[in-house]
Coordinates of C-alpha atoms in Angstrom, one line a residue:
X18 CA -55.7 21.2 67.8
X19 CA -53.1 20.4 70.9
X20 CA -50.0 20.9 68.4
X21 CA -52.2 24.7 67.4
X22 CA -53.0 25.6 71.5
X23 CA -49.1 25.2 71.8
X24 CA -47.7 26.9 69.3
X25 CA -50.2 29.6 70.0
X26 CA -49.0 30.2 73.8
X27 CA -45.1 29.4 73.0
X28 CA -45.9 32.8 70.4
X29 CA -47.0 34.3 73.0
X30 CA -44.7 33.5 75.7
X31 CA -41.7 34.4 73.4
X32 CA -43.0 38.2 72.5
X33 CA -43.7 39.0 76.2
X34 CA -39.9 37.6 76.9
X35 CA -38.3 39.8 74.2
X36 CA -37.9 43.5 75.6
X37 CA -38.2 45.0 71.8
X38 CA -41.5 43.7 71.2
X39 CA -43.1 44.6 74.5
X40 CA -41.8 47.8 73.9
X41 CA -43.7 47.7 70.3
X42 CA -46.5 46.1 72.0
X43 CA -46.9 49.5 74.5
X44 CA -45.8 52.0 71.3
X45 CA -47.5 50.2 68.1
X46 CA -51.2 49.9 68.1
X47 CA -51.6 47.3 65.3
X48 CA -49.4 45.3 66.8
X49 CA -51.0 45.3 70.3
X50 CA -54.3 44.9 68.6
X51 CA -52.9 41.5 66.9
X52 CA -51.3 40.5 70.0
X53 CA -54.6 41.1 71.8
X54 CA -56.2 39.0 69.1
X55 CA -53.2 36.1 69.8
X56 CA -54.9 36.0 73.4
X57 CA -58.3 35.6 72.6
X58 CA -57.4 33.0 70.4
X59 CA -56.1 31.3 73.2
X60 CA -58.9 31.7 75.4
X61 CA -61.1 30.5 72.8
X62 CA -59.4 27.1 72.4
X63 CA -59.6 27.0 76.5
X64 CA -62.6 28.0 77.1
X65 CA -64.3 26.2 74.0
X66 CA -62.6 23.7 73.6
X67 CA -60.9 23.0 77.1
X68 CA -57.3 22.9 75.9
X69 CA -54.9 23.1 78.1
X70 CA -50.8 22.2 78.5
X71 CA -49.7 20.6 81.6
X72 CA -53.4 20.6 83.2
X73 CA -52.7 24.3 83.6
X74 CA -54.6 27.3 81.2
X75 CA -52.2 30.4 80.0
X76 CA -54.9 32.9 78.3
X77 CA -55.7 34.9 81.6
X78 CA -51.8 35.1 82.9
X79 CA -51.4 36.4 79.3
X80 CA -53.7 38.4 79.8
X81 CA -52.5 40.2 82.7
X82 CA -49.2 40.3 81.2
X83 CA -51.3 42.7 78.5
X84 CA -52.1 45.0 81.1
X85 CA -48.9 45.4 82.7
X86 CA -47.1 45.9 79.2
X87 CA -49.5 48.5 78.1
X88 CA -50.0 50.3 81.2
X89 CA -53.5 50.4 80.5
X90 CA -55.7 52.5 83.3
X91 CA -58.7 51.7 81.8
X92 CA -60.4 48.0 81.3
X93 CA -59.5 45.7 78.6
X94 CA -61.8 43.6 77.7
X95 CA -60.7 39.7 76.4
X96 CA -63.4 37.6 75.1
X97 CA -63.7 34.2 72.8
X98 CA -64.8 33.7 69.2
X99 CA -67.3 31.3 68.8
X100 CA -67.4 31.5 65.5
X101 CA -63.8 31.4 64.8
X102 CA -62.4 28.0 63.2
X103 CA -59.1 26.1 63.8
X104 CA -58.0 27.7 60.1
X105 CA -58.7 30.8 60.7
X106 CA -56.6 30.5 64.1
X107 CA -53.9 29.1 62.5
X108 CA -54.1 32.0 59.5
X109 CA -53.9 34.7 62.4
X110 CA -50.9 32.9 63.6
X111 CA -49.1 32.9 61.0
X112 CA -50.3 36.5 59.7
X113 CA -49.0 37.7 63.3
X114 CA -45.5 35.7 62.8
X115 CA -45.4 37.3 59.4
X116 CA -46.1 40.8 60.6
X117 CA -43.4 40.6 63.6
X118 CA -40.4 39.1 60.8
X119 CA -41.5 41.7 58.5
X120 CA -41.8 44.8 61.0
X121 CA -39.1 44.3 63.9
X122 CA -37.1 42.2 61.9
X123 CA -37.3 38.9 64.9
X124 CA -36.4 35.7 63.3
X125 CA -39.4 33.1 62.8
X126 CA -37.2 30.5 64.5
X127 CA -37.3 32.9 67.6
X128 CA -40.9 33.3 67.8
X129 CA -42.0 29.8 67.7
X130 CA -38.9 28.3 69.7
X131 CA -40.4 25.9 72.4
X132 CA -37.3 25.2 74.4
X133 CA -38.1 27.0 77.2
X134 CA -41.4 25.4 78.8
X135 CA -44.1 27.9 79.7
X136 CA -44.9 28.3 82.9
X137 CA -46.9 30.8 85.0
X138 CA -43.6 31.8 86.4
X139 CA -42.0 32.2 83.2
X140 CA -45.0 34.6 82.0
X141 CA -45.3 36.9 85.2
X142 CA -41.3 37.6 84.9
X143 CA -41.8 38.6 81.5
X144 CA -43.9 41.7 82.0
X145 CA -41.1 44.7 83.1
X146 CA -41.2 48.0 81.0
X147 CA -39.8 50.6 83.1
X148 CA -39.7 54.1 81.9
X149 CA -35.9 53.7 80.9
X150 CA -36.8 50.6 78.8
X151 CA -38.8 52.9 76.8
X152 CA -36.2 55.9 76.0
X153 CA -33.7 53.1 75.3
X154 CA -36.1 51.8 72.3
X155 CA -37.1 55.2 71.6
X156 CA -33.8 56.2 71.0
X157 CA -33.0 53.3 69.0
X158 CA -36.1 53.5 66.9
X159 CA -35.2 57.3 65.6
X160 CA -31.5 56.3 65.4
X161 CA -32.8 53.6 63.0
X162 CA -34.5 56.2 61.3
X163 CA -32.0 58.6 61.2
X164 CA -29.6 56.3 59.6
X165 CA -32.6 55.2 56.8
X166 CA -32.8 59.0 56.2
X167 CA -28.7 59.4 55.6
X168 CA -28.7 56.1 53.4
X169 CA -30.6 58.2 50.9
X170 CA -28.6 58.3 47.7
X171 CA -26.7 62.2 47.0
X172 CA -26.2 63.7 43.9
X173 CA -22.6 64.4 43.5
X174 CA -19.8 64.7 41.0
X175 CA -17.3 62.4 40.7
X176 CA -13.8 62.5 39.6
X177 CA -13.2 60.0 36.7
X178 CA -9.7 59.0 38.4
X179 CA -12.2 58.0 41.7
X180 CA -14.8 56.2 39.5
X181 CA -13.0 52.7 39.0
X182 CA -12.2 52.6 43.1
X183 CA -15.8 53.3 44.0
X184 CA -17.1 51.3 41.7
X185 CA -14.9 48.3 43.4
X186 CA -16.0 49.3 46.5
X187 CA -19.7 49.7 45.6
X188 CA -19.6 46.2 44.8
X189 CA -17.9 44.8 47.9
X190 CA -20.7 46.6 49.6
X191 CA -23.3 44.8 47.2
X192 CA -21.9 41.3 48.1
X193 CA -21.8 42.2 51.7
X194 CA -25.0 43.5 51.5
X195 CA -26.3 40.5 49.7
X196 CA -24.8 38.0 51.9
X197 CA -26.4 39.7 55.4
X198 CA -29.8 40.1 53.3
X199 CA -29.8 36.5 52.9
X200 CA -28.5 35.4 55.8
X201 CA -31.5 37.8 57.5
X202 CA -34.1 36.2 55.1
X203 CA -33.5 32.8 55.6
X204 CA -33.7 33.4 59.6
X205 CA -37.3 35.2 59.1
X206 CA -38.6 33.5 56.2
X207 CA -41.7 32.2 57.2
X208 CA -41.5 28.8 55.6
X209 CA -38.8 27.5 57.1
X210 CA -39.5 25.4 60.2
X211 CA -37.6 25.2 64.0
X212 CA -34.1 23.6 63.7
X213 CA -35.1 19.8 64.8
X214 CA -33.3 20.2 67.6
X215 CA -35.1 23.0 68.6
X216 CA -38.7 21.6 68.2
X217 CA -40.1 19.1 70.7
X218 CA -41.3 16.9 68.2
X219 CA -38.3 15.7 67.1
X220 CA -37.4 12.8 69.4
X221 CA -33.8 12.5 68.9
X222 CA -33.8 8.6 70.9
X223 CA -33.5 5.1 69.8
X224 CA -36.4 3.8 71.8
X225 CA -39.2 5.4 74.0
X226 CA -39.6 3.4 76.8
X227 CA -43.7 3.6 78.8
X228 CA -42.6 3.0 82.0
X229 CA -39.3 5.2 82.2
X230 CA -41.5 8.2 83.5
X231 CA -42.8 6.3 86.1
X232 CA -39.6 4.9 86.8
X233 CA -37.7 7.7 87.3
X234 CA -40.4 8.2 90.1
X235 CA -39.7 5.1 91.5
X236 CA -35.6 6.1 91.5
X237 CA -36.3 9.4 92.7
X238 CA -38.2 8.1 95.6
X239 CA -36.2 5.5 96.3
X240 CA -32.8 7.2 96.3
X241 CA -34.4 10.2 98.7
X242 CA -35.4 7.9 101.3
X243 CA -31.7 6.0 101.3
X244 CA -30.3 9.2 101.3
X245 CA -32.5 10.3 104.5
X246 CA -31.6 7.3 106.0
X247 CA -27.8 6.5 105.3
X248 CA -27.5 9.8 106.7
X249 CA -29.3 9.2 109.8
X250 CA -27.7 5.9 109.8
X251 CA -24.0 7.1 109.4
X252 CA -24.9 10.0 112.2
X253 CA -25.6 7.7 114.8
X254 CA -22.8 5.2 114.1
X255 CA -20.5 8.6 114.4
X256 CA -22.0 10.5 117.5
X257 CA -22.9 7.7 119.8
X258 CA -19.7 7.7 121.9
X259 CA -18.8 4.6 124.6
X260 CA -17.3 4.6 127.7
X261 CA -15.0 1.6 127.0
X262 CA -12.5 2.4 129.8
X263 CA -14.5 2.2 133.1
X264 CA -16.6 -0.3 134.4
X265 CA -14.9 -3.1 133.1
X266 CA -13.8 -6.2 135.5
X267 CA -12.3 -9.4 134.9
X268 CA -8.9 -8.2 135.3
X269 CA -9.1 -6.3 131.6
X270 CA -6.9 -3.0 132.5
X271 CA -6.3 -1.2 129.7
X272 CA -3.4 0.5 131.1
X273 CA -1.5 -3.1 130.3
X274 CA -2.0 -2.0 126.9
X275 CA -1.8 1.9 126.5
X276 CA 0.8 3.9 128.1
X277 CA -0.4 7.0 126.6
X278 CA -2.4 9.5 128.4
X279 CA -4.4 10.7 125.5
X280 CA -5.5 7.6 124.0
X281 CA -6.5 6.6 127.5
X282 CA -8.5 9.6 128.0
X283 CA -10.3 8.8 124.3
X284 CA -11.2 5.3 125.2
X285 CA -13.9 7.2 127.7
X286 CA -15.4 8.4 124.5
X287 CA -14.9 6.2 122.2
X288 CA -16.8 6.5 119.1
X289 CA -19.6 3.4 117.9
X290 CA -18.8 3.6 114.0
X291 CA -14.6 3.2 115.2
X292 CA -11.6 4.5 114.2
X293 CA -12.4 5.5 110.8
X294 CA -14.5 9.0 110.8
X295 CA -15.4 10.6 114.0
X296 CA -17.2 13.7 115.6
X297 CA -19.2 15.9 113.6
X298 CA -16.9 15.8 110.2
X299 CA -18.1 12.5 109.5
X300 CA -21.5 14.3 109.4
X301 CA -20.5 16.4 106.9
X302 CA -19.2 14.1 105.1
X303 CA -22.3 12.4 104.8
X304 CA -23.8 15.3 103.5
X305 CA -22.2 14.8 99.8
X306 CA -24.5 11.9 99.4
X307 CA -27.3 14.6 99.0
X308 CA -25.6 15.9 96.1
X309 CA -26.6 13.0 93.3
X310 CA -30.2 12.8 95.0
X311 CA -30.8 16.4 94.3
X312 CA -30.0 16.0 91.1
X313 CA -31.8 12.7 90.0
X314 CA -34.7 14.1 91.8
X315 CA -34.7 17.9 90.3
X316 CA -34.1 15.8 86.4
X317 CA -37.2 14.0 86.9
X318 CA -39.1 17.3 87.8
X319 CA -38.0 19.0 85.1
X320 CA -37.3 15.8 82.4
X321 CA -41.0 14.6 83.0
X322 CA -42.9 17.6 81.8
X323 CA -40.4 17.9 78.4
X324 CA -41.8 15.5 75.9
X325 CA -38.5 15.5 74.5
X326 CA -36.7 14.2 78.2
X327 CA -39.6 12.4 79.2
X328 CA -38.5 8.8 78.1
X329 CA -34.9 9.5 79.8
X330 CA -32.7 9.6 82.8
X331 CA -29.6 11.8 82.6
X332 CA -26.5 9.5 83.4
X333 CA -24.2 11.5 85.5
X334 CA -26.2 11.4 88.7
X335 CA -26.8 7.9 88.7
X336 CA -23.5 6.7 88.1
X337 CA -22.5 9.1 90.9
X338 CA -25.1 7.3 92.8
X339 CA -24.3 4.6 92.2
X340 CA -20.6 5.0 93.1
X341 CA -21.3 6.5 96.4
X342 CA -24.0 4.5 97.5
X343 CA -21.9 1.0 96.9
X344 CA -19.2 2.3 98.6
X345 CA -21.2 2.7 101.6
X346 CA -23.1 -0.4 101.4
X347 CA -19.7 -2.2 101.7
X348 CA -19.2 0.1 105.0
X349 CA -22.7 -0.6 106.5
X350 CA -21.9 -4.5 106.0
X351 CA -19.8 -4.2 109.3
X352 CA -22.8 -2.9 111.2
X353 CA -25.1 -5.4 109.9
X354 CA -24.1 -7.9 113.1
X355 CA -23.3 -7.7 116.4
X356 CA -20.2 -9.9 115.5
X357 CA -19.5 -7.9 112.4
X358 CA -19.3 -5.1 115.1
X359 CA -17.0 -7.3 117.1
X360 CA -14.5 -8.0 113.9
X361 CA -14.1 -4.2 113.2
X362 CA -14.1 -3.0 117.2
X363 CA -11.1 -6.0 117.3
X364 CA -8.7 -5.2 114.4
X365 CA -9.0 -1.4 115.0
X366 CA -8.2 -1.8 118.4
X367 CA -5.2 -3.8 117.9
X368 CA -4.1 -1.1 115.6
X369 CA -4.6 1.1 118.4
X370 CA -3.3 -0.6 121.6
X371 CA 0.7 -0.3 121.9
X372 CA 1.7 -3.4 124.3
X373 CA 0.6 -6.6 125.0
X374 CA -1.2 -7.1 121.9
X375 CA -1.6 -10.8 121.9
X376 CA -2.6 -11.1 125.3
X377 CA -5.5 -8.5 124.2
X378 CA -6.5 -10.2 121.6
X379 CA -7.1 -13.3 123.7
X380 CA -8.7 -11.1 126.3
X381 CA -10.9 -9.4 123.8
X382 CA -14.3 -11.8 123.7
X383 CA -14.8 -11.7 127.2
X384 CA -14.1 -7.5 126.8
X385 CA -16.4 -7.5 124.2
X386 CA -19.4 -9.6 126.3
X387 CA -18.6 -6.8 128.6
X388 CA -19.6 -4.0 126.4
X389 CA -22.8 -5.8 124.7
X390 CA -23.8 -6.1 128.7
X391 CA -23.4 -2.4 129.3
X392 CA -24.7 -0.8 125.9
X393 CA -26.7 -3.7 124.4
X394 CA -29.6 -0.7 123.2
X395 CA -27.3 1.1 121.7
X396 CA -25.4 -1.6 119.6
X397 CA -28.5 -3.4 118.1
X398 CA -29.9 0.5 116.9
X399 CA -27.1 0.4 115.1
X400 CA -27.9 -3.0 113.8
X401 CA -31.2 -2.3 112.9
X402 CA -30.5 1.0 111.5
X403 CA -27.4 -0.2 109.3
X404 CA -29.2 -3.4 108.3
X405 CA -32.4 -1.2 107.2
X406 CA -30.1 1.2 105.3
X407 CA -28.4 -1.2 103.8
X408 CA -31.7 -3.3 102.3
X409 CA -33.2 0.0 100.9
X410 CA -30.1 1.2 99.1
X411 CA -29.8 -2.6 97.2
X412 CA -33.0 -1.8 96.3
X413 CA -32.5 1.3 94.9
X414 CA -28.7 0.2 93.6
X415 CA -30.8 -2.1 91.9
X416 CA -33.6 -0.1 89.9
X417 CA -30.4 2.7 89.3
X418 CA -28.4 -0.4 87.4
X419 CA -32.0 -1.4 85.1
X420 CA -32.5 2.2 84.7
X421 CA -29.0 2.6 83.0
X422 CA -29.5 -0.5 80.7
X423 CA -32.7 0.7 79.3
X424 CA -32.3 4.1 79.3
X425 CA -32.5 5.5 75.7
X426 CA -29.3 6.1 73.2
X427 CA -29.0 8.7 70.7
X428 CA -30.1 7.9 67.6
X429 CA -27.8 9.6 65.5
X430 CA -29.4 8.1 62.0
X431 CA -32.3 10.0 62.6
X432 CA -29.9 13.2 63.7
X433 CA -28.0 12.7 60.9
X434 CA -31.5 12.8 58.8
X435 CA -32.9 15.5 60.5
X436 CA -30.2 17.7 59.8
X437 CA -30.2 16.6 55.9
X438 CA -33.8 17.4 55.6
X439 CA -33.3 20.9 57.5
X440 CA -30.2 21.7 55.1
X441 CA -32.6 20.8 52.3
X442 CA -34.7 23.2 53.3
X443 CA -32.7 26.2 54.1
X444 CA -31.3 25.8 50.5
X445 CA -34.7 25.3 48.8
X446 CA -35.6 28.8 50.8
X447 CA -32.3 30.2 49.1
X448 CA -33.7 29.6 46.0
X449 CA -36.7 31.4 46.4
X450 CA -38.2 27.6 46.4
X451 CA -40.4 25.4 49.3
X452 CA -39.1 22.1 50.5
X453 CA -41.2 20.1 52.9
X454 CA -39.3 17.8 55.6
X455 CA -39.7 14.6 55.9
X456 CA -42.6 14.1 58.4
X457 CA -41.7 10.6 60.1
X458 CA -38.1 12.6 61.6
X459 CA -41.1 14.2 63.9
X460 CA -43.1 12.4 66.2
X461 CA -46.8 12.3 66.3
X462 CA -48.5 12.3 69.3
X463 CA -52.3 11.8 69.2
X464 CA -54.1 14.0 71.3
X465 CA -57.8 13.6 73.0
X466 CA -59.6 17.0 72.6
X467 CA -62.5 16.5 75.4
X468 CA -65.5 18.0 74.1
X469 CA -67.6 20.3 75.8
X470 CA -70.4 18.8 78.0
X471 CA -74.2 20.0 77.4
X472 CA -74.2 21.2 80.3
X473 CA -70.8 23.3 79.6
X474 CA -72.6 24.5 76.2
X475 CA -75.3 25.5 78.2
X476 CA -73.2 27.4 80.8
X477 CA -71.4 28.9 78.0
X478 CA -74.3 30.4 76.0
X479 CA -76.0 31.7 79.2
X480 CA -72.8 33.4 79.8
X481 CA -72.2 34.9 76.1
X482 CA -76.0 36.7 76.1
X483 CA -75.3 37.8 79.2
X484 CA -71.9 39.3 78.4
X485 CA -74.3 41.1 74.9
X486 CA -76.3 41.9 77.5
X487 CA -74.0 44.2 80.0
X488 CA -72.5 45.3 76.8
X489 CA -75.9 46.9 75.7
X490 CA -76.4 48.4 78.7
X491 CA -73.0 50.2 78.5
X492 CA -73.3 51.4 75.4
X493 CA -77.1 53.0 76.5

């Protein structure tokens, strides 16, 4: 009954998203009558039955989707049919799909296409039909008519000379014909089912792994709080600036060293993280690392409510991930210490003084004691933070790389069969015959219908003679 509710509200959702039929729904009565029939079949299988499709109920957003498409001042009234069995549902389906292929000429395929996950937002955008909407359709309908009025077939005379070339051409025009006939019929026949890749039965994986859902979670999680806190990490290493010039006895003078002005000046603001990145670009650098988080965390969103995505992790953001977030762990490793902070501060300053460099170097542990002494705080934040940032994103390095290995491969076997089977089809339709596909390409997902409680029956029949109730009172 799950596989009915969905097919029932992917109909639905497709109509409402295809101009031309909203247009017939407001112009063609016996349409909107079927279509208003397609609602209250839904309603009946949620309110009777409690179906639903991601914990969320479509029959009333449907329903005011009716209202806006047929400009209706007065009320509508949408109600369930108790009586009504899942057959008969299913035969109103399929009567309504037939009637659509038939009279607006929409391909089946179209109609039952489940792609595109319904959503509330999906359904609310799909209600426009402005005034110009309709005299565009209008106009198209009587062309259509107007050219089925001059295909009409005129007595004339014709020339014997002219009988043999119009005769050619009167059969290129049959074969033409033919072909876009049957190219048209096999796209509306009713018996033939959704391309496999189309329908989210067809599981197109190797394995389905439990736990990837879950685990994508995990990554997503993971990888946003690294993210939040390389970057807070890699902003403090950048913007904390030391006065490394002044205050400083012993005999260290770095004028021994530097002779130029600038650099001099610089050493009054010399940056924590080094010579590497400073000031606010470093910042912005930082701000790439948000890129591959976005999009592992926006995949799961979507990937986890799409049976077909569910059991998978697109690859692309997680090798990025991975690549970036290495890199940096390698960085962080000379932060981790406050000797690993000595190392870097002392081959980046050699690099950076001009004279004297071996007499700074042995000068350079009893400069550095000097500047633990005077910013002590400030270095062992940036130990904490670096070594913090640098435990979490291993972490999270580590469930990215098991992620990888398990994640599922194409099974192209069972692409390979589900495209056999679909060809089989198309040319059993060709030849006016009926070819069912092979039901084990599909997957089949047992589904848990929750009956309704006594208490819900009880509620429901109360409510149904009170509804006969108001409705003989009206019609008093």
């Amino acid at each position: 009954m799950q596989e009915l509710y969905l097919k029932l509200i992917y109909l639905a959702k497709n109509i409402i998203k295809t101009e031309k039929l909203r247009y017939f729904i407001y112009k063609d009565a016996e349409f909107r009558d079927k279509f208003l029939v397609l609602i209250n079949n839904i309603l009946t299988l949620e309110t009777n039955f409690e179906m639903s499709f991601e914990g969320q109920t479509y029959a009333k957003e449907f329903a005011k989707a009716f209202i806006l498409i047929t400009k209706q001042a007065e009320k509508q009234r949408f109600e369930t049919f108790d009586d009504k069995t899942q057959d008969q549902i299913s035969d109103d389906l399929d009567q309504l799909v037939k009637f659509i292929v038939k009279e607006y000429k929409v391909p089946r395929t179209k109609l039952l296409d489940q792609t595109e996950l319904v959503t509330v937002q999906v359904i609310s955008q799909s209600t426009e039909l402005t005034n110009k909407m309709i005299e565009k359709w209008d106009q198209k309908v009587q062309e259509s008519k107007t050219e089925q009025t001059a295909d009409k077939p005129v007595e004339s005379v014709t020339k014997p000379a002219d009988l043999e070339a119009k005769n050619n051409q009167n059969l290129d025009n049959a074969a033409n014909n033919l072909f876009s006939s049957l190219n048209q019929n096999i796209l509306s026949n009713p018996d033939i089912p959704p391309i496999p890749t189309q329908d989210p039965r067809f599981y197109p994986y190797k394995t389905k792994p439990k736990f990837m859902p879950t685990f994508k979670i995990i990554l997503s999680v993971l990888s946003a709080i690294s993210t939040i806190l390389l970057i807070t990490t890699l902003s403090y290493l950048s913007l904390t600036r030391l006065d490394i010039k002044n205050g400083f006895d012993n005999g260290f003078d770095w004028n021994t060293y530097v002779k130029d002005s600038n650099k001099l000046t610089f050493l009054e603001r010399f940056p924590l993280v080094g010579l590497g990145v400073r000031g606010f670009t470093s910042v912005i650098s930082t701000l790439f690392y948000i890129l591959p988080t976005a999009f592992i965390c926006s995949y799961t969103k979507k990937s986890n409510s799409n049976p077909r995505e569910k059991y998978r992790m697109s690859l692309l953001p997680v090798i990025v991930f991975l690549v970036l977030f290495g890199a940096v762990t390698a960085t962080l490793s000379n932060f981790a210490s406050i000797s690993n902070i000595s190392n870097a501060w002392k081959k980046e300053l050699l690099g950076f003084i001009t004279d004297e460099k071996e007499k700074f170097a042995s000068q350079f542990d009893s400069f550095w004691q000097q500047v633990v002494n005077k910013y002590g705080p400030k270095i062992n934040i940036a130990v904490i933070l670096s070594i913090t940032s640098m435990s979490l994103t291993i972490v999270t390095l580590i469930v990215a790389v098991i992620l990888l290995i398990v994640n599922p491969k194409l099974d192209r076997e069972k692409i390979q069969k589900a495209t056999t089977e679909y060809q089989k089809v198309v040319l059993a339709a060709m030849n006016g015959e009926k070819y069912e596909m092979d039901p084990s390409i599909y997957d089949h997902v047992e589904v848990q219908i929750k009956e309704p409680s006594k208490f819900k029956l009880f509620l429901m029949k109360f409510k149904s003679q009170k509804d006969k109730s108001n409705d003989q009172k009206e019609d008093k």
